[in-house]
Amino acid sequence: MQNAKNLYILSDTNAFTRGELDNVALTEDGVCLEQVAGRHVLYGCFTSQPVNLPAFDRLVMSWNADTPPGTVVEAQARVRVGEEWSSWLSFGKWSPYIQRASVTGSEDAPVFMWRNVLHVAKGRAVQAQLRIYLYTDDERLTPRVWLLAASVRPVDGDSEPPALYSRALHLPAYSQNLRDPALRDGMSTPVTLAGMLNRWGQDVLPEELAQAMLDHGDTDMGTRNFSFGAALAGSLGYRAYLAYLEPERLWQCIKQGNSVGVFMRYADSEEQAAATGKVYLPGAFADVEAQMMALRGFEVTEEGSFALVNDSLAPTDAEAERSYPLDAFWKAYQGLALVITGRQKGRGEGCPHRRHARLRPLEQVGSYIFQDENGQDLPLPEDFSGTLACAVAGNAVHATTAHKTFRFLKHTAQGGVQLPPELFGGKGRITVYAIEPNGCALVGDVHLPG
């Protein structure tokens, strides 16, 4: 258990013993559904003890869980304002394999959910209590929760910028402008998350993450649901959580070598900054709402101090590695970060995965349908809402698969995919991806005879 000022983390068996277990059992590192006569019960709940926190007006929640298909978890929190506890508020049901949706409440309530953040509209909260429900549709399966966390934004106290030195981490950089056109406008979180995970050799595509964390409950959220982003990293076996971090603690995360995504707001010109009161971040690409950037480190030179970031709004992958003046960076930083501390052994059961398949040509030139290893067709559904893409193998060496040049495709009436005609007539190999709304992907190769 970790309780550092405004951050509370439950992440081992001993920590979970201090809460209330209702139809759930302790595992070696968390909780799962109880078993009766060798079968798991269909639902259960873990509830933490009330937690004392500095006076706050916002709370974010995160969790790491293995949720095989047919299992779901739902995180909730309540807060105490004065002598009164609020009702329990949901951060949404989670699994990559369901149609995930956040819950938005009425802004007239004293405590409400908005953009998957718990807001205290009246007064100050001083305590929080967490709980997480576990569900299964299959008595042979159970979700396993191994991290539950909450962080709050204190309403009192200012922090001084830290005394830092040059420290840089290597994280792959990607531009969201090169990604799936159906997703790219709000894709800074999965693009940043891809770099944070691929740093450890995950080799995931931003589109796989985007499809698996897409929030279907709020059309404005899309892939901006930061709790779902942390949960997705957890489902892949990584220890990940959201936290309100003041500059000193953000610097400590970089010193420790953690992957950190920071949430930013800024104006794209000095004129707009003067008109809106937002911060101007020299060299940044656009004015956005709650953009995530990967923080690679800091640089201290004779010319000044700079924050090193991967800015997904850059026009190309190569241009995404940026440095921004430190003073302006601190002003644009919104205080909220997504932290990943590494991969955990034995976790990631049932996570989204790639499945290799064959591709059979159809009558129309350039059209193919996926097949399983036994030669059975795997037609895409008529209402397929995932991502279809292909990449041509060439002589260039790419640090990660996501650095390749992708073309985004349409599916055919026969449930296949249509490749761009300009790719034919040459020779080589085309790798085709069909990424489902749960983040799983069919991957097959077309070999050109030319």
C-alpha positions as a Markdown table, in Angstrom:
| # | Residue | x | y | z |
|---|---|---|---|---|
| 1 | Met | 0.0 | 0.0 | 0.0 |
| 2 | Gln | 1.3 | 3.5 | -0.9 |
| 3 | Asn | -0.1 | 6.7 | 0.6 |
| 4 | Ala | 2.0 | 9.6 | -0.5 |
| 5 | Lys | 0.1 | 12.9 | 0.3 |
| 6 | Asn | -2.5 | 13.0 | -2.5 |
| 7 | Leu | -1.8 | 9.5 | -4.0 |
| 8 | Tyr | -3.3 | 6.3 | -2.6 |
| 9 | Ile | -2.3 | 3.0 | -4.1 |
| 10 | Leu | -3.3 | -0.6 | -3.2 |
| 11 | Ser | -1.0 | -3.0 | -5.0 |
| 12 | Asp | -0.3 | -6.1 | -3.0 |
| 13 | Thr | -2.0 | -8.8 | -1.0 |
| 14 | Asn | -1.3 | -7.2 | 2.4 |
| 15 | Ala | -2.9 | -3.9 | 1.2 |
| 16 | Phe | -6.1 | -5.7 | 0.1 |
| 17 | Thr | -6.4 | -7.5 | 3.4 |
| 18 | Arg | -7.3 | -4.1 | 5.0 |
| 19 | Gly | -10.5 | -3.7 | 3.1 |
| 20 | Glu | -13.9 | -5.4 | 2.9 |
| 21 | Leu | -14.1 | -8.5 | 0.8 |
| 22 | Asp | -17.6 | -9.5 | -0.4 |
| 23 | Asn | -17.6 | -12.6 | -2.6 |
| 24 | Val | -13.9 | -12.0 | -3.5 |
| 25 | Ala | -10.8 | -13.8 | -2.4 |
| 26 | Leu | -7.2 | -12.8 | -1.9 |
| 27 | Thr | -4.6 | -13.9 | -4.5 |
| 28 | Glu | -0.9 | -13.7 | -4.2 |
| 29 | Asp | -1.0 | -10.1 | -5.4 |
| 30 | Gly | -4.6 | -8.9 | -5.4 |
| 31 | Val | -8.2 | -10.1 | -5.4 |
| 32 | Cys | -10.4 | -12.4 | -7.6 |
| 33 | Leu | -13.9 | -13.8 | -7.4 |
| 34 | Glu | -14.4 | -16.5 | -4.7 |
| 35 | Gln | -14.9 | -20.1 | -5.7 |
| 36 | Val | -17.7 | -22.4 | -4.5 |
| 37 | Ala | -17.3 | -26.1 | -5.3 |
| 38 | Gly | -14.7 | -25.2 | -7.9 |
| 39 | Arg | -16.8 | -22.6 | -9.7 |
| 40 | His | -16.3 | -18.8 | -9.4 |
| 41 | Val | -19.3 | -16.8 | -8.1 |
| 42 | Leu | -20.7 | -14.4 | -10.7 |
| 43 | Tyr | -19.9 | -11.1 | -9.0 |
| 44 | Gly | -18.1 | -9.7 | -6.0 |
| 45 | Cys | -16.8 | -6.5 | -4.6 |
| 46 | Phe | -13.7 | -5.2 | -2.8 |
| 47 | Thr | -14.1 | -2.0 | -0.7 |
| 48 | Ser | -11.2 | -0.1 | 0.8 |
| 49 | Gln | -11.1 | 1.6 | 4.2 |
| 50 | Pro | -11.8 | 5.4 | 4.2 |
| 51 | Val | -8.6 | 7.2 | 3.2 |
| 52 | Asn | -7.6 | 10.6 | 4.7 |
| 53 | Leu | -6.3 | 13.0 | 2.0 |
| 54 | Pro | -5.4 | 16.6 | 1.7 |
| 55 | Ala | -8.4 | 18.8 | 1.0 |
| 56 | Phe | -9.3 | 18.4 | -2.6 |
| 57 | Asp | -11.7 | 19.3 | -5.4 |
| 58 | Arg | -11.0 | 16.5 | -8.0 |
| 59 | Leu | -10.2 | 12.8 | -7.8 |
| 60 | Val | -9.0 | 10.4 | -10.5 |
| 61 | Met | -9.1 | 6.7 | -10.2 |
| 62 | Ser | -7.1 | 4.0 | -11.9 |
| 63 | Trp | -6.9 | 0.2 | -11.7 |
| 64 | Asn | -4.9 | -2.7 | -13.2 |
| 65 | Ala | -6.7 | -5.9 | -13.8 |
| 66 | Asp | -6.6 | -9.1 | -15.9 |
| 67 | Thr | -10.1 | -9.3 | -17.6 |
| 68 | Pro | -10.3 | -12.3 | -19.9 |
| 69 | Pro | -13.2 | -12.3 | -22.3 |
| 70 | Gly | -16.5 | -12.7 | -20.4 |
| 71 | Thr | -15.2 | -10.8 | -17.3 |
| 72 | Val | -15.5 | -7.2 | -16.3 |
| 73 | Val | -14.5 | -4.8 | -13.5 |
| 74 | Glu | -16.1 | -1.6 | -12.4 |
| 75 | Ala | -14.3 | 1.0 | -10.2 |
| 76 | Gln | -16.2 | 3.4 | -8.0 |
| 77 | Ala | -15.4 | 6.1 | -5.5 |
| 78 | Arg | -17.2 | 8.2 | -2.9 |
| 79 | Val | -15.9 | 11.3 | -1.0 |
| 80 | Arg | -16.6 | 12.9 | 2.3 |
| 81 | Val | -17.4 | 16.7 | 2.2 |
| 82 | Gly | -17.8 | 18.0 | 5.7 |
| 83 | Glu | -19.6 | 15.3 | 7.7 |
| 84 | Glu | -21.5 | 13.9 | 4.6 |
| 85 | Trp | -20.4 | 11.1 | 2.3 |
| 86 | Ser | -21.4 | 11.4 | -1.3 |
| 87 | Ser | -23.1 | 8.6 | -3.2 |
| 88 | Trp | -20.9 | 6.1 | -5.0 |
| 89 | Leu | -19.8 | 7.3 | -8.4 |
| 90 | Ser | -18.7 | 5.0 | -11.2 |
| 91 | Phe | -15.7 | 5.4 | -13.4 |
| 92 | Gly | -17.2 | 3.0 | -15.9 |
| 93 | Lys | -17.2 | -0.8 | -16.5 |
| 94 | Trp | -13.9 | -1.9 | -17.9 |
| 95 | Ser | -12.7 | -4.7 | -20.2 |
| 96 | Pro | -11.2 | -4.5 | -23.7 |
| 97 | Tyr | -13.9 | -6.9 | -24.8 |
| 98 | Ile | -17.0 | -4.8 | -24.0 |
| 99 | Gln | -18.4 | -1.6 | -25.3 |
| 100 | Arg | -16.8 | 0.6 | -22.7 |
| 101 | Ala | -18.6 | 3.7 | -21.5 |
| 102 | Ser | -17.8 | 6.4 | -18.9 |
| 103 | Val | -20.6 | 7.8 | -16.8 |
| 104 | Thr | -21.4 | 11.6 | -16.8 |
| 105 | Gly | -23.5 | 13.1 | -14.0 |
| 106 | Ser | -25.3 | 16.3 | -13.4 |
| 107 | Glu | -23.1 | 19.3 | -12.8 |
| 108 | Asp | -25.8 | 20.6 | -10.5 |
| 109 | Ala | -24.9 | 17.9 | -7.9 |
| 110 | Pro | -22.4 | 18.8 | -5.2 |
| 111 | Val | -20.2 | 15.8 | -6.3 |
| 112 | Phe | -20.4 | 14.6 | -9.9 |
| 113 | Met | -18.5 | 12.8 | -12.7 |
| 114 | Trp | -17.4 | 14.7 | -15.8 |
| 115 | Arg | -14.8 | 13.5 | -18.4 |
| 116 | Asn | -14.1 | 10.6 | -16.0 |
| 117 | Val | -12.9 | 12.8 | -13.2 |
| 118 | Leu | -14.8 | 13.1 | -9.9 |
| 119 | His | -15.5 | 16.8 | -9.3 |
| 120 | Val | -16.3 | 18.3 | -5.9 |
| 121 | Ala | -18.5 | 21.3 | -6.8 |
| 122 | Lys | -19.3 | 22.6 | -3.4 |
| 123 | Gly | -16.9 | 22.6 | -0.4 |
| 124 | Arg | -13.8 | 20.5 | 0.0 |
| 125 | Ala | -13.5 | 16.8 | 0.3 |
| 126 | Val | -11.1 | 15.4 | 2.9 |
| 127 | Gln | -11.6 | 11.7 | 2.6 |
| 128 | Ala | -12.2 | 9.1 | -0.1 |
| 129 | Gln | -13.3 | 5.5 | -0.2 |
| 130 | Leu | -12.7 | 3.1 | -3.2 |
| 131 | Arg | -14.4 | 0.0 | -4.3 |
| 132 | Ile | -14.2 | -2.3 | -7.4 |
| 133 | Tyr | -16.8 | -4.8 | -8.6 |
| 134 | Leu | -15.7 | -8.0 | -10.3 |
| 135 | Tyr | -18.1 | -9.8 | -12.7 |
| 136 | Thr | -18.0 | -12.9 | -14.8 |
| 137 | Asp | -20.3 | -14.6 | -17.3 |
| 138 | Asp | -18.4 | -17.8 | -17.1 |
| 139 | Glu | -18.0 | -19.6 | -13.7 |
| 140 | Arg | -14.6 | -21.0 | -14.9 |
| 141 | Leu | -13.2 | -17.5 | -15.3 |
| 142 | Thr | -12.5 | -14.6 | -13.0 |
| 143 | Pro | -11.1 | -11.1 | -13.4 |
| 144 | Arg | -8.0 | -10.4 | -11.2 |
| 145 | Val | -7.5 | -7.0 | -9.7 |
| 146 | Trp | -3.9 | -6.2 | -8.7 |
| 147 | Leu | -3.8 | -2.4 | -8.4 |
| 148 | Leu | -6.4 | 0.1 | -7.3 |
| 149 | Ala | -5.4 | 3.8 | -7.0 |
| 150 | Ala | -6.9 | 7.2 | -6.4 |
| 151 | Ser | -5.2 | 10.6 | -6.7 |
| 152 | Val | -6.6 | 14.0 | -5.8 |
| 153 | Arg | -6.0 | 17.6 | -6.7 |
| 154 | Pro | -5.3 | 19.5 | -3.5 |
| 155 | Val | -6.9 | 22.9 | -3.2 |
| 156 | Asp | -4.2 | 24.4 | -0.9 |
| 157 | Gly | -0.5 | 24.8 | -1.3 |
| 158 | Asp | 1.9 | 25.9 | -4.1 |
| 159 | Ser | 4.9 | 24.0 | -5.2 |
| 160 | Glu | 8.3 | 25.4 | -6.3 |
| 161 | Pro | 9.9 | 24.1 | -9.5 |
| 162 | Pro | 12.4 | 21.4 | -8.7 |
| 163 | Ala | 16.2 | 21.8 | -9.0 |
| 164 | Leu | 16.8 | 19.4 | -11.8 |
| 165 | Tyr | 19.6 | 18.3 | -14.1 |
| 166 | Ser | 19.8 | 16.9 | -17.6 |
| 167 | Arg | 18.1 | 13.5 | -17.7 |
| 168 | Ala | 16.7 | 11.9 | -20.9 |
| 169 | Leu | 14.9 | 8.7 | -21.5 |
| 170 | His | 14.5 | 7.0 | -24.9 |
| 171 | Leu | 10.8 | 6.6 | -25.9 |
| 172 | Pro | 9.7 | 5.9 | -29.5 |
| 173 | Ala | 8.0 | 9.0 | -30.9 |
| 174 | Tyr | 4.9 | 8.9 | -33.2 |
| 175 | Ser | 2.7 | 11.5 | -34.9 |
| 176 | Gln | -1.0 | 11.1 | -34.7 |
| 177 | Asn | -1.3 | 12.8 | -38.1 |
| 178 | Leu | -0.1 | 9.5 | -39.7 |
| 179 | Arg | -2.6 | 7.3 | -37.9 |
| 180 | Asp | -6.1 | 6.0 | -38.8 |
| 181 | Pro | -8.1 | 9.0 | -40.2 |
| 182 | Ala | -11.2 | 7.8 | -38.3 |
| 183 | Leu | -9.4 | 8.2 | -35.0 |
| 184 | Arg | -6.5 | 10.6 | -35.4 |
| 185 | Asp | -8.1 | 13.9 | -34.2 |
| 186 | Gly | -8.3 | 12.8 | -30.6 |
| 187 | Met | -5.5 | 10.2 | -30.6 |
| 188 | Ser | -2.8 | 11.8 | -28.5 |
| 189 | Thr | -3.4 | 9.4 | -25.6 |
| 190 | Pro | -3.0 | 6.1 | -27.5 |
| 191 | Val | -0.2 | 7.5 | -29.6 |
| 192 | Thr | 1.7 | 8.6 | -26.4 |
| 193 | Leu | 0.8 | 5.4 | -24.7 |
| 194 | Ala | 2.2 | 3.4 | -27.6 |
| 195 | Gly | 5.6 | 5.1 | -27.1 |
| 196 | Met | 5.5 | 4.6 | -23.4 |
| 197 | Leu | 4.8 | 0.8 | -23.8 |
| 198 | Asn | 7.0 | 0.2 | -26.8 |
| 199 | Arg | 9.9 | 1.5 | -24.9 |
| 200 | Trp | 9.8 | -1.8 | -23.0 |
| 201 | Gly | 9.5 | -3.9 | -26.2 |
| 202 | Gln | 5.7 | -4.2 | -26.4 |
| 203 | Asp | 5.7 | -3.3 | -30.1 |
| 204 | Val | 2.0 | -2.3 | -30.2 |
| 205 | Leu | 0.3 | 0.0 | -32.8 |
| 206 | Pro | -1.5 | 3.1 | -31.6 |
| 207 | Glu | -4.6 | 1.9 | -33.4 |
| 208 | Glu | -4.6 | -1.3 | -31.3 |
| 209 | Leu | -4.6 | 0.8 | -28.2 |
| 210 | Ala | -7.1 | 3.3 | -29.5 |
| 211 | Gln | -9.7 | 0.6 | -30.4 |
| 212 | Ala | -9.2 | -1.2 | -27.0 |
| 213 | Met | -9.6 | 2.0 | -24.9 |
| 214 | Leu | -12.3 | 3.8 | -26.9 |
| 215 | Asp | -15.0 | 5.3 | -24.7 |
| 216 | His | -18.4 | 4.8 | -26.2 |
| 217 | Gly | -20.3 | 6.7 | -23.5 |
| 218 | Asp | -19.2 | 10.2 | -24.3 |
| 219 | Thr | -18.7 | 11.3 | -27.9 |
| 220 | Asp | -16.3 | 14.0 | -26.8 |
| 221 | Met | -14.1 | 11.5 | -24.9 |
| 222 | Gly | -13.2 | 9.0 | -27.6 |
| 223 | Thr | -9.7 | 7.9 | -26.7 |
| 224 | Arg | -9.3 | 10.7 | -24.1 |
| 225 | Asn | -10.5 | 8.5 | -21.2 |
| 226 | Phe | -7.3 | 8.5 | -19.2 |
| 227 | Ser | -8.5 | 5.9 | -16.7 |
| 228 | Phe | -9.2 | 3.5 | -19.5 |
| 229 | Gly | -5.7 | 4.2 | -20.8 |
| 230 | Ala | -4.1 | 3.2 | -17.5 |
| 231 | Ala | -6.4 | 0.2 | -17.3 |
| 232 | Leu | -5.4 | -0.9 | -20.8 |
| 233 | Ala | -1.7 | -0.7 | -19.9 |
| 234 | Gly | -2.6 | -2.8 | -16.8 |
| 235 | Ser | -4.4 | -5.4 | -19.0 |
| 236 | Leu | -1.1 | -5.7 | -21.0 |
| 237 | Gly | 0.7 | -6.5 | -17.7 |
| 238 | Tyr | 2.1 | -3.1 | -16.9 |
| 239 | Arg | 1.9 | -1.3 | -13.5 |
| 240 | Ala | 0.2 | 2.0 | -14.5 |
| 241 | Tyr | -1.7 | 4.7 | -12.6 |
| 242 | Leu | -3.0 | 8.2 | -12.9 |
| 243 | Ala | -1.7 | 10.8 | -10.4 |
| 244 | Tyr | -1.9 | 14.6 | -9.8 |
| 245 | Leu | 1.9 | 15.3 | -9.6 |
| 246 | Glu | 3.4 | 18.6 | -8.7 |
| 247 | Pro | 6.7 | 19.4 | -10.6 |
| 248 | Glu | 9.0 | 17.9 | -7.9 |
| 249 | Arg | 7.3 | 14.6 | -8.0 |
| 250 | Leu | 7.1 | 14.6 | -11.8 |
| 251 | Trp | 10.9 | 15.1 | -11.8 |
| 252 | Gln | 11.3 | 12.2 | -9.4 |
| 253 | Cys | 9.4 | 9.9 | -11.8 |
| 254 | Ile | 11.8 | 10.8 | -14.6 |
| 255 | Lys | 14.8 | 10.3 | -12.3 |
| 256 | Gln | 13.5 | 6.8 | -11.5 |
| 257 | Gly | 13.2 | 6.0 | -15.2 |
| 258 | Asn | 9.4 | 5.7 | -15.3 |
| 259 | Ser | 7.4 | 6.3 | -18.5 |
| 260 | Val | 5.3 | 9.4 | -17.9 |
| 261 | Gly | 2.5 | 10.9 | -20.0 |
| 262 | Val | 1.6 | 14.5 | -19.1 |
| 263 | Phe | -1.6 | 16.4 | -19.8 |
| 264 | Met | -1.3 | 19.8 | -21.4 |
| 265 | Arg | -3.3 | 22.8 | -22.4 |
| 266 | Tyr | -1.8 | 25.8 | -24.3 |
| 267 | Ala | -2.5 | 28.4 | -27.0 |
| 268 | Asp | -0.9 | 28.0 | -30.4 |
| 269 | Ser | 0.1 | 31.7 | -30.7 |
| 270 | Glu | 1.0 | 34.6 | -28.5 |
| 271 | Glu | -2.1 | 36.4 | -29.9 |
| 272 | Gln | -4.4 | 33.6 | -28.9 |
| 273 | Ala | -2.7 | 33.4 | -25.5 |
| 274 | Ala | -3.4 | 37.1 | -24.9 |
| 275 | Ala | -7.1 | 36.6 | -26.0 |
| 276 | Thr | -7.8 | 33.4 | -24.0 |
| 277 | Gly | -5.5 | 33.6 | -21.0 |
| 278 | Lys | -4.0 | 30.2 | -22.0 |
| 279 | Val | -0.2 | 29.7 | -21.9 |
| 280 | Tyr | 1.8 | 30.1 | -25.1 |
| 281 | Leu | 4.2 | 27.1 | -25.6 |
| 282 | Pro | 6.8 | 28.3 | -28.1 |
| 283 | Gly | 7.2 | 25.8 | -30.9 |
| 284 | Ala | 4.1 | 23.7 | -30.1 |
| 285 | Phe | 1.8 | 22.8 | -33.0 |
| 286 | Ala | -1.8 | 23.6 | -32.0 |
| 287 | Asp | -4.3 | 24.6 | -29.4 |
| 288 | Val | -5.9 | 21.4 | -28.1 |
| 289 | Glu | -8.2 | 20.2 | -25.3 |
| 290 | Ala | -6.3 | 18.0 | -22.8 |
| 291 | Gln | -3.5 | 16.7 | -25.0 |
| 292 | Met | -1.2 | 14.0 | -23.7 |
| 293 | Met | 2.5 | 14.2 | -24.4 |
| 294 | Ala | 5.2 | 11.7 | -23.4 |
| 295 | Leu | 7.7 | 13.3 | -21.1 |
| 296 | Arg | 11.2 | 12.1 | -22.1 |
| 297 | Gly | 13.1 | 14.1 | -19.6 |
| 298 | Phe | 14.7 | 17.5 | -19.0 |
| 299 | Glu | 17.7 | 19.3 | -20.4 |
| 300 | Val | 19.7 | 22.0 | -18.7 |
| 301 | Thr | 22.1 | 24.1 | -20.9 |
| 302 | Glu | 23.7 | 27.5 | -21.0 |
| 303 | Glu | 20.8 | 28.6 | -23.2 |
| 304 | Gly | 18.3 | 27.6 | -20.5 |
| 305 | Ser | 16.2 | 24.7 | -19.2 |
| 306 | Phe | 13.9 | 22.6 | -21.4 |
| 307 | Ala | 11.3 | 19.9 | -21.1 |
| 308 | Leu | 11.9 | 17.0 | -23.6 |
| 309 | Val | 8.7 | 15.6 | -24.9 |
| 310 | Asn | 7.2 | 13.5 | -27.7 |
| 311 | Asp | 4.5 | 15.8 | -29.1 |
| 312 | Ser | 2.0 | 13.7 | -31.1 |
| 313 | Leu | 0.7 | 16.7 | -33.0 |
| 314 | Ala | 3.9 | 16.9 | -35.0 |
| 315 | Pro | 3.5 | 16.4 | -38.7 |
| 316 | Thr | 5.9 | 13.4 | -38.8 |
| 317 | Asp | 7.3 | 10.8 | -36.4 |
| 318 | Ala | 10.8 | 12.4 | -36.7 |
| 319 | Glu | 9.5 | 15.8 | -35.8 |
| 320 | Ala | 7.6 | 14.6 | -32.7 |
| 321 | Glu | 10.7 | 14.7 | -30.5 |
| 322 | Arg | 10.6 | 18.3 | -29.2 |
| 323 | Ser | 12.0 | 20.5 | -26.5 |
| 324 | Tyr | 10.0 | 23.3 | -24.9 |
| 325 | Pro | 11.1 | 26.1 | -22.6 |
| 326 | Leu | 10.7 | 24.8 | -19.0 |
| 327 | Asp | 8.9 | 27.8 | -17.6 |
| 328 | Ala | 6.2 | 27.7 | -20.3 |
| 329 | Phe | 6.0 | 23.9 | -20.0 |
| 330 | Trp | 5.2 | 24.1 | -16.2 |
| 331 | Lys | 2.5 | 26.6 | -16.9 |
| 332 | Ala | 0.9 | 24.5 | -19.7 |
| 333 | Tyr | 1.2 | 21.3 | -17.6 |
| 334 | Gln | -2.2 | 20.6 | -16.1 |
| 335 | Gly | -0.9 | 18.7 | -13.1 |
| 336 | Leu | -2.2 | 15.3 | -14.1 |
| 337 | Ala | 0.1 | 12.4 | -15.3 |
| 338 | Leu | -0.1 | 8.8 | -16.4 |
| 339 | Val | 2.8 | 6.9 | -14.9 |
| 340 | Ile | 4.0 | 3.4 | -16.0 |
| 341 | Thr | 6.7 | 1.8 | -13.8 |
| 342 | Gly | 7.3 | -1.3 | -15.8 |
| 343 | Arg | 5.9 | -4.7 | -16.7 |
| 344 | Gln | 4.9 | -7.2 | -14.0 |
| 345 | Lys | 5.6 | -10.9 | -14.4 |
| 346 | Gly | 2.7 | -13.3 | -14.7 |
| 347 | Arg | 0.2 | -10.5 | -15.6 |
| 348 | Gly | -1.7 | -9.7 | -18.7 |
| 349 | Glu | -3.9 | -12.8 | -18.9 |
| 350 | Gly | -6.4 | -12.5 | -21.6 |
| 351 | Cys | -5.1 | -9.2 | -22.9 |
| 352 | Pro | -5.7 | -8.1 | -26.5 |
| 353 | His | -3.4 | -9.9 | -28.9 |
| 354 | Arg | -2.5 | -10.4 | -32.5 |
| 355 | Arg | -3.5 | -13.6 | -34.4 |
| 356 | His | -1.6 | -14.5 | -37.6 |
| 357 | Ala | -3.8 | -15.5 | -40.5 |
| 358 | Arg | -3.7 | -16.3 | -44.2 |
| 359 | Leu | -5.0 | -14.0 | -46.9 |
| 360 | Arg | -6.9 | -15.6 | -49.8 |
| 361 | Pro | -7.3 | -13.5 | -53.0 |
| 362 | Leu | -10.9 | -12.7 | -54.1 |
| 363 | Glu | -12.1 | -12.2 | -57.7 |
| 364 | Gln | -11.6 | -8.4 | -57.6 |
| 365 | Val | -7.9 | -7.6 | -58.1 |
| 366 | Gly | -6.4 | -6.4 | -54.9 |
| 367 | Ser | -9.1 | -7.9 | -52.6 |
| 368 | Tyr | -8.4 | -10.5 | -50.0 |
| 369 | Ile | -10.2 | -12.3 | -47.2 |
| 370 | Phe | -8.6 | -13.6 | -44.0 |
| 371 | Gln | -8.4 | -17.3 | -43.4 |
| 372 | Asp | -7.5 | -19.4 | -40.3 |
| 373 | Glu | -4.8 | -22.0 | -40.3 |
| 374 | Asn | -7.2 | -24.6 | -41.6 |
| 375 | Gly | -8.1 | -22.6 | -44.6 |
| 376 | Gln | -11.5 | -21.5 | -43.3 |
| 377 | Asp | -12.6 | -18.0 | -44.3 |
| 378 | Leu | -12.8 | -15.4 | -41.6 |
| 379 | Pro | -15.0 | -12.7 | -43.2 |
| 380 | Leu | -15.2 | -9.3 | -41.5 |
| 381 | Pro | -18.7 | -8.3 | -40.4 |
| 382 | Glu | -20.6 | -5.9 | -42.5 |
| 383 | Asp | -20.6 | -3.3 | -39.7 |
| 384 | Phe | -16.9 | -3.7 | -38.9 |
| 385 | Ser | -15.9 | -0.6 | -37.0 |
| 386 | Gly | -12.2 | -1.4 | -36.3 |
| 387 | Thr | -9.1 | -0.3 | -38.2 |
| 388 | Leu | -7.9 | -1.9 | -41.5 |
| 389 | Ala | -4.4 | -1.1 | -42.5 |
| 390 | Cys | -1.4 | -2.4 | -44.4 |
| 391 | Ala | 2.4 | -1.7 | -44.5 |
| 392 | Val | 4.8 | -2.6 | -47.3 |
| 393 | Ala | 8.0 | -4.3 | -46.3 |
| 394 | Gly | 11.0 | -2.5 | -47.6 |
| 395 | Asn | 14.7 | -2.1 | -47.0 |
| 396 | Ala | 14.4 | 0.4 | -44.3 |
| 397 | Val | 14.9 | -0.8 | -40.7 |
| 398 | His | 12.3 | 0.5 | -38.2 |
| 399 | Ala | 12.7 | 0.7 | -34.5 |
| 400 | Thr | 9.1 | -0.4 | -34.0 |
| 401 | Thr | 6.3 | -1.6 | -36.2 |
| 402 | Ala | 4.4 | 1.6 | -35.6 |
| 403 | His | 7.2 | 3.5 | -37.3 |
| 404 | Lys | 6.4 | 1.9 | -40.6 |
| 405 | Thr | 4.4 | 3.7 | -43.3 |
| 406 | Phe | 0.7 | 2.6 | -43.1 |
| 407 | Arg | -2.1 | 2.8 | -45.6 |
| 408 | Phe | -5.6 | 2.6 | -44.2 |
| 409 | Leu | -8.0 | 0.4 | -46.1 |
| 410 | Lys | -11.7 | -0.3 | -46.6 |
| 411 | His | -13.4 | -3.7 | -46.4 |
| 412 | Thr | -15.3 | -5.3 | -49.2 |
| 413 | Ala | -18.8 | -6.6 | -49.5 |
| 414 | Gln | -17.5 | -10.2 | -49.2 |
| 415 | Gly | -15.9 | -9.4 | -45.8 |
| 416 | Gly | -12.5 | -8.9 | -47.1 |
| 417 | Val | -10.1 | -6.0 | -47.5 |
| 418 | Gln | -9.2 | -3.9 | -50.6 |
| 419 | Leu | -5.6 | -3.0 | -51.0 |
| 420 | Pro | -4.5 | 0.2 | -52.8 |
| 421 | Pro | -4.0 | -0.5 | -56.6 |
| 422 | Glu | -0.7 | 1.5 | -56.6 |
| 423 | Leu | 0.9 | -1.3 | -54.5 |
| 424 | Phe | 0.5 | -3.8 | -57.3 |
| 425 | Gly | 3.0 | -4.3 | -60.1 |
| 426 | Gly | 5.9 | -4.3 | -57.8 |
| 427 | Lys | 7.4 | -7.0 | -55.6 |
| 428 | Gly | 7.8 | -7.7 | -52.0 |
| 429 | Arg | 5.5 | -8.3 | -49.0 |
| 430 | Ile | 2.5 | -6.4 | -47.8 |
| 431 | Thr | 1.4 | -7.0 | -44.2 |
| 432 | Val | -2.3 | -6.5 | -43.6 |
| 433 | Tyr | -3.9 | -5.7 | -40.2 |
| 434 | Ala | -7.5 | -6.0 | -39.2 |
| 435 | Ile | -7.8 | -4.4 | -35.7 |
| 436 | Glu | -11.0 | -5.2 | -34.0 |
| 437 | Pro | -12.8 | -2.9 | -31.5 |
| 438 | Asn | -11.3 | -4.9 | -28.6 |
| 439 | Gly | -7.7 | -4.2 | -29.8 |
| 440 | Cys | -7.2 | -7.8 | -31.0 |
| 441 | Ala | -5.9 | -8.0 | -34.6 |
| 442 | Leu | -5.7 | -10.4 | -37.5 |
| 443 | Val | -2.4 | -10.1 | -39.3 |
| 444 | Gly | -1.6 | -11.7 | -42.7 |
| 445 | Asp | 0.9 | -11.2 | -45.5 |
| 446 | Val | 0.4 | -10.8 | -49.3 |
| 447 | His | 3.5 | -11.6 | -51.4 |
| 448 | Leu | 3.7 | -9.7 | -54.6 |
| 449 | Pro | 5.1 | -11.8 | -57.5 |
| 450 | Gly | 6.4 | -8.8 | -59.6 |
